[in-house]
Coordinates of C-alpha atoms and ligand atoms in Angstrom, one line a residue:
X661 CA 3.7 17.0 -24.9
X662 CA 4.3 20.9 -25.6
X663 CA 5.2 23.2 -23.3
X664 CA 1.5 24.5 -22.5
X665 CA 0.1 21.3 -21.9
X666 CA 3.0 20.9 -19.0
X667 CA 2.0 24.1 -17.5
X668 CA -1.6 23.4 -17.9
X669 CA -1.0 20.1 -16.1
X670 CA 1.1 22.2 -13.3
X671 CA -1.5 24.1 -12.5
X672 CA -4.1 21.3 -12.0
X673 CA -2.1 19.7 -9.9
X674 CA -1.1 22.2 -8.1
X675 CA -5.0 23.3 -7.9
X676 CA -5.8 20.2 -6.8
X677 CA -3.6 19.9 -4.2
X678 CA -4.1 23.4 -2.7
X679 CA -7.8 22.5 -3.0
X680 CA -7.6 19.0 -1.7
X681 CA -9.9 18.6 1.8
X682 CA -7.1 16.6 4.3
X683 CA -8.2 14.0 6.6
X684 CA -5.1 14.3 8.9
X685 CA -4.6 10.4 9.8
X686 CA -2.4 11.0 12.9
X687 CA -1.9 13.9 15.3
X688 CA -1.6 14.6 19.3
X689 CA -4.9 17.3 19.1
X690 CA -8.3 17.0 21.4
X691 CA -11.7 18.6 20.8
X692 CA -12.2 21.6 22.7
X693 CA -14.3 19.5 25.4
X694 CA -11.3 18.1 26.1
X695 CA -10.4 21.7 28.0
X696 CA -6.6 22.2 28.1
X697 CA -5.2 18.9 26.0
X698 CA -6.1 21.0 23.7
X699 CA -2.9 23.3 23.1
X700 CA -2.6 26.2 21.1
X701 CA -1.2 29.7 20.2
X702 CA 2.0 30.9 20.0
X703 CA 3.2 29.6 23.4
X704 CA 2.6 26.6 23.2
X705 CA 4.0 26.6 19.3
X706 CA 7.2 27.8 20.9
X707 CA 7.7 25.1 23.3
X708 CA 6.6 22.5 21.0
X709 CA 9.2 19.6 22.0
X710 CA 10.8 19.8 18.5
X711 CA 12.0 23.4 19.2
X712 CA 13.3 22.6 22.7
X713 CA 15.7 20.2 21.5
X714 CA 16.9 22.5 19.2
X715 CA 17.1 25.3 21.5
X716 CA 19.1 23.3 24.4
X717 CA 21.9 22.8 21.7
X718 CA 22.7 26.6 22.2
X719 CA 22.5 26.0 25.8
X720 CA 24.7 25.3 28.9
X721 CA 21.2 26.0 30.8
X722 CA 20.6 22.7 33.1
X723 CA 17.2 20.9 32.2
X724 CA 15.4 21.6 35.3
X725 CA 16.7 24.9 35.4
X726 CA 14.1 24.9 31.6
X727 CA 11.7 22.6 33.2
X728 CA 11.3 24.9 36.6
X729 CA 10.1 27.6 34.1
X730 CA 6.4 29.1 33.4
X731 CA 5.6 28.1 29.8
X732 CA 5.8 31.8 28.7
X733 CA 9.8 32.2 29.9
X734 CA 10.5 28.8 28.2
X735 CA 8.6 30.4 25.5
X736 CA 10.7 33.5 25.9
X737 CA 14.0 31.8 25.9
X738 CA 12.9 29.5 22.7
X739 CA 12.0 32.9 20.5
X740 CA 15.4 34.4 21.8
X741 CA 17.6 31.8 21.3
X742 CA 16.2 30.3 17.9
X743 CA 14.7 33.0 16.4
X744 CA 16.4 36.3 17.6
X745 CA 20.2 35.4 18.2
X746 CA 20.1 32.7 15.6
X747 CA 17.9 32.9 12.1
X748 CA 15.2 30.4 12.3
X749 CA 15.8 28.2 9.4
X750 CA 14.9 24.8 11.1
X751 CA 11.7 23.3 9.6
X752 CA 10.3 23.3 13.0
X753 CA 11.1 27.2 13.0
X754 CA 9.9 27.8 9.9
X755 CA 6.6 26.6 10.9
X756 CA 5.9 28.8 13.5
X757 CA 6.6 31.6 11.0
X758 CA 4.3 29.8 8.7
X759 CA 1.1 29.4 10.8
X760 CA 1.7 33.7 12.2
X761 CA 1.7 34.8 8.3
X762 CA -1.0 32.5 7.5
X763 CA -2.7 34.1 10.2
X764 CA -2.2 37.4 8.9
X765 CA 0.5 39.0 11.5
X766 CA 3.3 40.8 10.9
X767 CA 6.2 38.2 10.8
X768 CA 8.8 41.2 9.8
X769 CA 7.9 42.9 13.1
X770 CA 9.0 40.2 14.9
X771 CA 7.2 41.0 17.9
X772 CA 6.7 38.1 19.9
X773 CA 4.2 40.5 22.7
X774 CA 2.0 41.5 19.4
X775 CA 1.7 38.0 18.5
X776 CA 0.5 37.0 22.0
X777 CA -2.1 39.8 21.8
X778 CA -3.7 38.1 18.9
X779 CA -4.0 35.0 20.8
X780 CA -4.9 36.6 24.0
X781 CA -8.5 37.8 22.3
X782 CA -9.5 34.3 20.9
X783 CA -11.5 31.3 22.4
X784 CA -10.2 27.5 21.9
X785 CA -13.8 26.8 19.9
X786 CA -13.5 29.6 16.6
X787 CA -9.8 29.0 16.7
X788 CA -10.3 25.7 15.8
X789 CA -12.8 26.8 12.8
X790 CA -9.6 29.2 12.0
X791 CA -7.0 26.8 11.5
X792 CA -9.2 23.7 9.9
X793 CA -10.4 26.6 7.3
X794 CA -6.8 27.6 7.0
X795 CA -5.8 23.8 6.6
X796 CA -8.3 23.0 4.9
X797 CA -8.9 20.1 6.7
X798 CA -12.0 18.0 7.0
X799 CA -11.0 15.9 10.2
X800 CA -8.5 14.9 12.2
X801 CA -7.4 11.9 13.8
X802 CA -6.6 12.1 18.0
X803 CA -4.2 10.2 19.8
X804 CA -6.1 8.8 23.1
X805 CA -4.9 6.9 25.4
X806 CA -6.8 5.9 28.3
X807 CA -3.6 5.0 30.8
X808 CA -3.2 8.7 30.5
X809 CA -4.6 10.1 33.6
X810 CA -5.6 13.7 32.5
X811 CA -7.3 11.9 29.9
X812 CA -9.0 9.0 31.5
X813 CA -11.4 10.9 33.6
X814 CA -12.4 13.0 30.5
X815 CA -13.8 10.2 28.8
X816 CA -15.7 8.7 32.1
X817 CA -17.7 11.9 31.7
X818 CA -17.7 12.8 27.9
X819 CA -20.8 12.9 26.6
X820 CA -19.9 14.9 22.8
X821 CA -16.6 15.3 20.8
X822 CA -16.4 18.3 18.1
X823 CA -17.4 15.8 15.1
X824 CA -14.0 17.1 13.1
X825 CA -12.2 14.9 15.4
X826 CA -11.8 11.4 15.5
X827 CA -10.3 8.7 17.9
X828 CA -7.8 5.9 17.7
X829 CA -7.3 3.6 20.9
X830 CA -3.6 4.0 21.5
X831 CA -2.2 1.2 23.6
X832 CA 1.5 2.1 24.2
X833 CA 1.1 1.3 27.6
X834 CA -0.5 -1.8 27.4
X835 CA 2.2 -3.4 24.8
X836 CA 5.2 -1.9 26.2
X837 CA 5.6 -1.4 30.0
X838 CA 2.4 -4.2 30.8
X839 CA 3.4 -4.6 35.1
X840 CA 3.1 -1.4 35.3
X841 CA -0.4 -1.1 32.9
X842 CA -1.4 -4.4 34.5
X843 CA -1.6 -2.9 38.0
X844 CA -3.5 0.0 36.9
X845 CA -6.2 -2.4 34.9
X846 CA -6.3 -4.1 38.3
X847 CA -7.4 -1.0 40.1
X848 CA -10.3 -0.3 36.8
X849 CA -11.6 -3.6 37.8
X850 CA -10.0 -6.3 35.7
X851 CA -9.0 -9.4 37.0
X852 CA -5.2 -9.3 35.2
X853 CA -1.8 -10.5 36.7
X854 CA 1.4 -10.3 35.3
X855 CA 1.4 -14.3 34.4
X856 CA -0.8 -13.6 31.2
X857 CA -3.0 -16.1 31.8
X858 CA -6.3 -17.0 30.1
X859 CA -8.0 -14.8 32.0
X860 CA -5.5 -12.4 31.8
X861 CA -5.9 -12.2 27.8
X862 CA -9.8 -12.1 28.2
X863 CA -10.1 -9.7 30.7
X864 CA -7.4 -7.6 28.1
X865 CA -9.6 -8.3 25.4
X866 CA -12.5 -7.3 27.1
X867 CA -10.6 -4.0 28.6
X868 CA -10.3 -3.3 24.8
X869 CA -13.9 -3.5 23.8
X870 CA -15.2 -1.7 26.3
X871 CA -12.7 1.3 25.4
X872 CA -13.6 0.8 21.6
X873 CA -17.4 1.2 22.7
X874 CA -16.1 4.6 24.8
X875 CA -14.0 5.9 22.4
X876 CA -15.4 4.8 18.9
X877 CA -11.5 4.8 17.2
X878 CA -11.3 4.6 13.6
X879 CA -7.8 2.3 14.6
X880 CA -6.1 0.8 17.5
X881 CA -2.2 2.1 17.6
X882 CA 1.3 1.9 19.1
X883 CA 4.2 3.2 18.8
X884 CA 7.2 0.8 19.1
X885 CA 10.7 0.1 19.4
X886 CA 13.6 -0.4 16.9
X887 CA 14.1 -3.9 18.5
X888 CA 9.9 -4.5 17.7
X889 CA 10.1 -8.3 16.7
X890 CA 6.6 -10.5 15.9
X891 CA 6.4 -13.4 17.2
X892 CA 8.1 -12.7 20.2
X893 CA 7.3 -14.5 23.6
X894 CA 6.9 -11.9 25.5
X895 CA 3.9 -9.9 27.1
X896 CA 4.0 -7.6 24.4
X897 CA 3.8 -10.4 22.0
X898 CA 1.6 -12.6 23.5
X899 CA -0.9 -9.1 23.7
X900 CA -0.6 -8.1 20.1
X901 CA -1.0 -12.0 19.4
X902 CA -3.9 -12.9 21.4
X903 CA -6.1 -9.5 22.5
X904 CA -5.1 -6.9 20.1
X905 CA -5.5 -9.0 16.9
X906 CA -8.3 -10.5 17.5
X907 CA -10.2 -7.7 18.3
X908 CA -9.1 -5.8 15.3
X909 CA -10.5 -8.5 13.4
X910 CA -13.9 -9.0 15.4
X911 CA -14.3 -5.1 14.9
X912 CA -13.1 -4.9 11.9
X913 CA -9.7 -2.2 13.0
X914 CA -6.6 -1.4 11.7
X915 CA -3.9 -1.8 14.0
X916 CA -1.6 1.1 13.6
X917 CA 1.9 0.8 14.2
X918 CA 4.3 3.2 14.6
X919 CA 7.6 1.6 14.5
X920 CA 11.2 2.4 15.3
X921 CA 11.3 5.4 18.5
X922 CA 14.1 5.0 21.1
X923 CA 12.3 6.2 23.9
X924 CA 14.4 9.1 26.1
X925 CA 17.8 8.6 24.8
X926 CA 18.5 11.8 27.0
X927 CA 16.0 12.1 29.7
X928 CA 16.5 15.3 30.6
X929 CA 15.0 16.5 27.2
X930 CA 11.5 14.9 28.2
X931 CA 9.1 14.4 25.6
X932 CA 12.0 16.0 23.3
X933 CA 14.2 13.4 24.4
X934 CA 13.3 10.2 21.8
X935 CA 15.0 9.1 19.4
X936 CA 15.5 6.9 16.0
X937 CA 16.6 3.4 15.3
X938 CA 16.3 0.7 12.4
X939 CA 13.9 -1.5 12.4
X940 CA 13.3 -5.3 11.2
X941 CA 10.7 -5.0 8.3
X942 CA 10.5 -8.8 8.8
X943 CA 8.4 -8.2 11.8
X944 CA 5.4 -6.0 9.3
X945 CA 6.1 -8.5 6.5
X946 CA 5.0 -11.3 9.2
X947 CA 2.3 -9.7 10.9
X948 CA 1.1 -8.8 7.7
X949 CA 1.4 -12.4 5.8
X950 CA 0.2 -14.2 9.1
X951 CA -2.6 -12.3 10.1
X952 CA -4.4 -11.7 6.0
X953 CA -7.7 -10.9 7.6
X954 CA -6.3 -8.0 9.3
X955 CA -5.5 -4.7 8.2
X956 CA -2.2 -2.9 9.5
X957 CA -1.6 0.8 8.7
X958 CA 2.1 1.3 9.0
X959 CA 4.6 3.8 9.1
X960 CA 8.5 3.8 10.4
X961 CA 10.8 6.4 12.0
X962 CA 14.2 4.9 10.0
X963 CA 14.5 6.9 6.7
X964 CA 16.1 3.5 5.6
X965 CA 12.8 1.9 6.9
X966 CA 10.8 3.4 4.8
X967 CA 12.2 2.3 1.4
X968 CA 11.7 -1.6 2.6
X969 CA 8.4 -0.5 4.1
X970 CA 7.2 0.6 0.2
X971 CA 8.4 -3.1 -1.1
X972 CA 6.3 -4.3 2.0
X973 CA 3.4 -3.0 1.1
X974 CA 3.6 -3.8 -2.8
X975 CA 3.7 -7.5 -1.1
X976 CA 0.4 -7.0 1.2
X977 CA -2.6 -5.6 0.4
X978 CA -3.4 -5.4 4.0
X979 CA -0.5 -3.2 4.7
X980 CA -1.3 0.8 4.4
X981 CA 1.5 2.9 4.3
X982 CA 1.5 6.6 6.0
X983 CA 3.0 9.5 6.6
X984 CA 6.5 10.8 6.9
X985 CA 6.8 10.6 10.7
X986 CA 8.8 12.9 13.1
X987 CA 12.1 13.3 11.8
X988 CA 11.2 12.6 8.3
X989 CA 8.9 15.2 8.3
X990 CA 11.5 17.5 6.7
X991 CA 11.1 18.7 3.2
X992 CA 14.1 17.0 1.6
X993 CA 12.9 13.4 3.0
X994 CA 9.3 14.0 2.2
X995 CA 10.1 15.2 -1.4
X996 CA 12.2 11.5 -1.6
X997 CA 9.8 9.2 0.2
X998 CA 6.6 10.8 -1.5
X999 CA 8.8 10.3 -5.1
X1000 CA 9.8 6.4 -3.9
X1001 CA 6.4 5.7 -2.6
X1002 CA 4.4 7.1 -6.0
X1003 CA 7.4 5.1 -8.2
X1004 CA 6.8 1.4 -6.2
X1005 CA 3.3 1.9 -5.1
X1006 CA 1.3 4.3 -7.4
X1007 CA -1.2 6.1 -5.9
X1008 CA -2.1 3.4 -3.3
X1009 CA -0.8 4.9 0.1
X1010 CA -1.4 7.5 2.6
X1011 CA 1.6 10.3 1.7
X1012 CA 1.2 12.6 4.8
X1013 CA 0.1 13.2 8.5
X1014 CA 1.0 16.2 10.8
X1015 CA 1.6 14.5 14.1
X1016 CA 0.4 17.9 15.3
X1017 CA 0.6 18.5 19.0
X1018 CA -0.4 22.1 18.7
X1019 CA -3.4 23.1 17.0
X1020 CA -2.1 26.0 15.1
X1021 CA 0.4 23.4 13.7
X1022 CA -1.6 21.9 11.4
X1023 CA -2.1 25.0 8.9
X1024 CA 2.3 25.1 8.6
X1025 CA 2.6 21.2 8.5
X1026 CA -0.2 21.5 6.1
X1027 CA 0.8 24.1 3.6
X1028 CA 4.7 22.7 3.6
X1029 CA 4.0 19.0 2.5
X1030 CA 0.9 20.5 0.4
X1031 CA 3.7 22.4 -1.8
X1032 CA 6.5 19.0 -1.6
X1033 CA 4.0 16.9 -2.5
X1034 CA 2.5 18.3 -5.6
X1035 CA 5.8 19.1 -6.8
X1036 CA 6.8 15.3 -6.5
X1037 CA 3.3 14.8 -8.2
X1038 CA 3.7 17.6 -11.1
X1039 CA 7.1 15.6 -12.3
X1040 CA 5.0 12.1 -12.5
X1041 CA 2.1 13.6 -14.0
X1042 CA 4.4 14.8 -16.6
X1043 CA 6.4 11.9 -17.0
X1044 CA 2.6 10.0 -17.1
X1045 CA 2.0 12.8 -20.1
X1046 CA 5.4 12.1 -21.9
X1047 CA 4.3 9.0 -22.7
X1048 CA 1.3 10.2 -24.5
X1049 CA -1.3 9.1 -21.5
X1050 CA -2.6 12.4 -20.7
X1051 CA -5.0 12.6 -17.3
X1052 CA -7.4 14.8 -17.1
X1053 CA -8.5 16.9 -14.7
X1054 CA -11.1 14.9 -13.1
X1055 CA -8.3 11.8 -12.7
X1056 CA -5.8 14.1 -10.7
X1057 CA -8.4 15.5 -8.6
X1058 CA -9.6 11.8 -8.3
X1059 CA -6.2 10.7 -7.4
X1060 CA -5.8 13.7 -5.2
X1061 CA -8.4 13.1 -3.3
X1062 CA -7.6 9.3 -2.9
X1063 CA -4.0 10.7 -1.2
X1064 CA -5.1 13.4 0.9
X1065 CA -7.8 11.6 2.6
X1066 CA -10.2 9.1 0.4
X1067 CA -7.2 6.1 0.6
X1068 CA -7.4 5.9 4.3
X1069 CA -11.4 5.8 4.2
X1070 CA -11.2 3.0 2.0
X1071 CA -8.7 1.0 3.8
X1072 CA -10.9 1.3 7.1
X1073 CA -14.3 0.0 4.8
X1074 CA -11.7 -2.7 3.8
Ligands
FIX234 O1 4.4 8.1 19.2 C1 4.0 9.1 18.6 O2 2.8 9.3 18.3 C2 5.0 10.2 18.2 O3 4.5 10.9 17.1 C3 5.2 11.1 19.4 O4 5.5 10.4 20.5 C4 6.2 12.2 19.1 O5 6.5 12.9 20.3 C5 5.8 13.2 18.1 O6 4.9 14.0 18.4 C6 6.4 13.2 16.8 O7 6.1 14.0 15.9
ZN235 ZN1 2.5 11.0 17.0

């Protein structure tokens, strides 16, 4: 293949990608009717929990001295300490810089009151239309849990969500600290008890449906520990075995797993304060082999994880892979997953989400894997081309499209 025919094939690929509308599979955003879940602009960019832990390693500051804060001075002390007396290099640093060009400021100004101007003179409602258009995003997927209770009571009166938005039942609570969840199912009005009974399960299962019929979710999800293990007698294992299965199945749901966080390793860091540990990929491989009928869209926190995660899923066609989660979301591990995942899997997986907590975080989360992962693609397209099997550009866009949104469609009409 000749020179021009590589850069011709760049440039679709690359067009393709830029072009590409995202169906973002997995954040932390709400619809504007959910009033102030909803978090955006630059103060709430700056205290995202990612830059927090990186600001506290400059810092003799005591946590609740940072907690005891208003969001604007722990705003304040963030912009000072990670982008003024230290250059902003971090990926999570980056991104704020990203999303304020993107937006059109003046990121050589550096003028953090300028940029809070900007915010000051917008509503929730057409800054949303400003950063999907920006993102070029179709939808995105919440994260909504109904043990939260600033949530909860939204729901009990919700009678319209922004259609852009869509909702997963997540059921951390549920699966991993059940005494307490069990006590507030009690007070909602289902007969439970710690003793996972019969009646127990049923009155779980039927807790579920009735939040399915609320909430309309596209999947069911958890996040879970290193030491996740399938079968397991326990109560999350007899949940997962005999309420949250089942009704997957009966309704036809992925359950989403999200495997491998060490919950507060440092307490004092808050939400910041999770970590990462390896996890047993015998537990997907036996979900997934003992349960056919359902579907399980999977991703894990271990970078280690994630190379038997790929060999996983070339095992079970019930087994979606996605994203590069949390601390893999960094350019050098998303360039080497999204090249491992295209070498064992093809085109057959879910390469991204943005686990955005802030809505302006989609349009820098966006436009950095958008850049990583057509370069990965550009080199296999070639490679494809070397061989003398040209695509054209219909079959990238078509392939494209199948990564960036159409694949996790499918796999829910599965
Ligand atoms: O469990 C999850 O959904 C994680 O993504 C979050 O708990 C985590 O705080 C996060 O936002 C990572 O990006
Ligand atoms: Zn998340």
């Amino acid at each position: 293949m000749d020179n021009t025919t590589n850069r011709d094939l760049e440039q679709m690929v690359r067009s393709a990608v830029d072009n590409a509308s995202i169906t973002d599979v997995h954040t932390h955003l709400f619809s504007p009717q959910f009033g102030d879940l909803l978090l955006w602009g630059i103060d709430d960019l700056l205290t995202y929990h990612y830059l927090i832990a990186e600001t506290f390693r400059y810092l003799d500051l005591p946590y609740d001295a940072f907690w005891s804060m208003t969001k604007q001075e722990q705003a304040d002390l963030v912009w000072k300490t990670l982008f003024v007396e230290n250059s902003p290099i971090s990926e999570a640093c980056r991104g704020v810089l990203t999303v304020l060009s993107k937006l059109g400021l003046d990121v050589e100004a550096r003028d953090l009151s300028a940029y809070r101007e900007f915010f000051r003179s917008k509503t929730a409602e057409e800054y949303v239309d400003t950063c999907f258009k920006l993102a070029r995003i179709d939808y995105v997927v919440m994260t909504n849990d109904p043990f939260d209770d600033a949530e909860r009571p939204i729901w009990l009166s919700l009678d319209e969500i922004d259609p852009r938005f869509k909702s997963v039942l997540r059921i951390d609570p549920l699966l991993n600290s059940f005494e307490s969840s069990s006590r507030k199912l009690q007070s909602w009005g289902y007969e439970v008890d710690t003793s996972l009974s019969k009646g127990t399960l049923a009155e779980i299962r039927r807790f579920l449906s009735e939040w399915i019929a609320r909430m309309n979710p596209l999947y069911l999800a958890a996040s879970l520990p290193p030491d996740f293990a399938f079968p397991e007698d326990s109560p999350r294992g007899r949940i997962i075995e005999r309420c949250v299965l089942p009704i997957c199945k009966e309704y036809g749901l992925p359950f989403g797993m999200m495997i491998g966080v060490k919950k507060l390793v440092n307490p004092g860091l808050r939400l910041a304060g999770d970590s990462v540990g390896k996890s047993d990929i015998g537990t997907v491989e036996r979900l997934c082999s003992s349960y056919p009928d359902n579907k399980f869209l999977v991703t894990m926190l271990s970078r280690e994880n994630q190379h038997e995660l790929a060999v996983a899923a070339r095992k079970y066609r019930n087994l979606m892979v996605f994203g590069c989660w949390w601390f893999l979301n960094n350019p050098s591990l998303v360039r080497e997953i999204t090249a491992m995942r295209c070498e064992l899997l093809g085109l057959s997986f879910i390469p991204q989400h943005s686990d955005a907590r802030v809505l302006d975080q989609v349009i820098y989360k966006w436009a950095h894997s958008r850049k990583i992962i057509a370069d990965v693609l550009v080199d296999k397209y070639n490679d494809l081309a070397a061989t003398g099997w040209t695509p054209t550009e219909d079959e990238i866009r078509r392939d494209i499209a199948g990564l960036f949104g159409q694949n996790f469609w499918d796999f829910l009409k599965r």
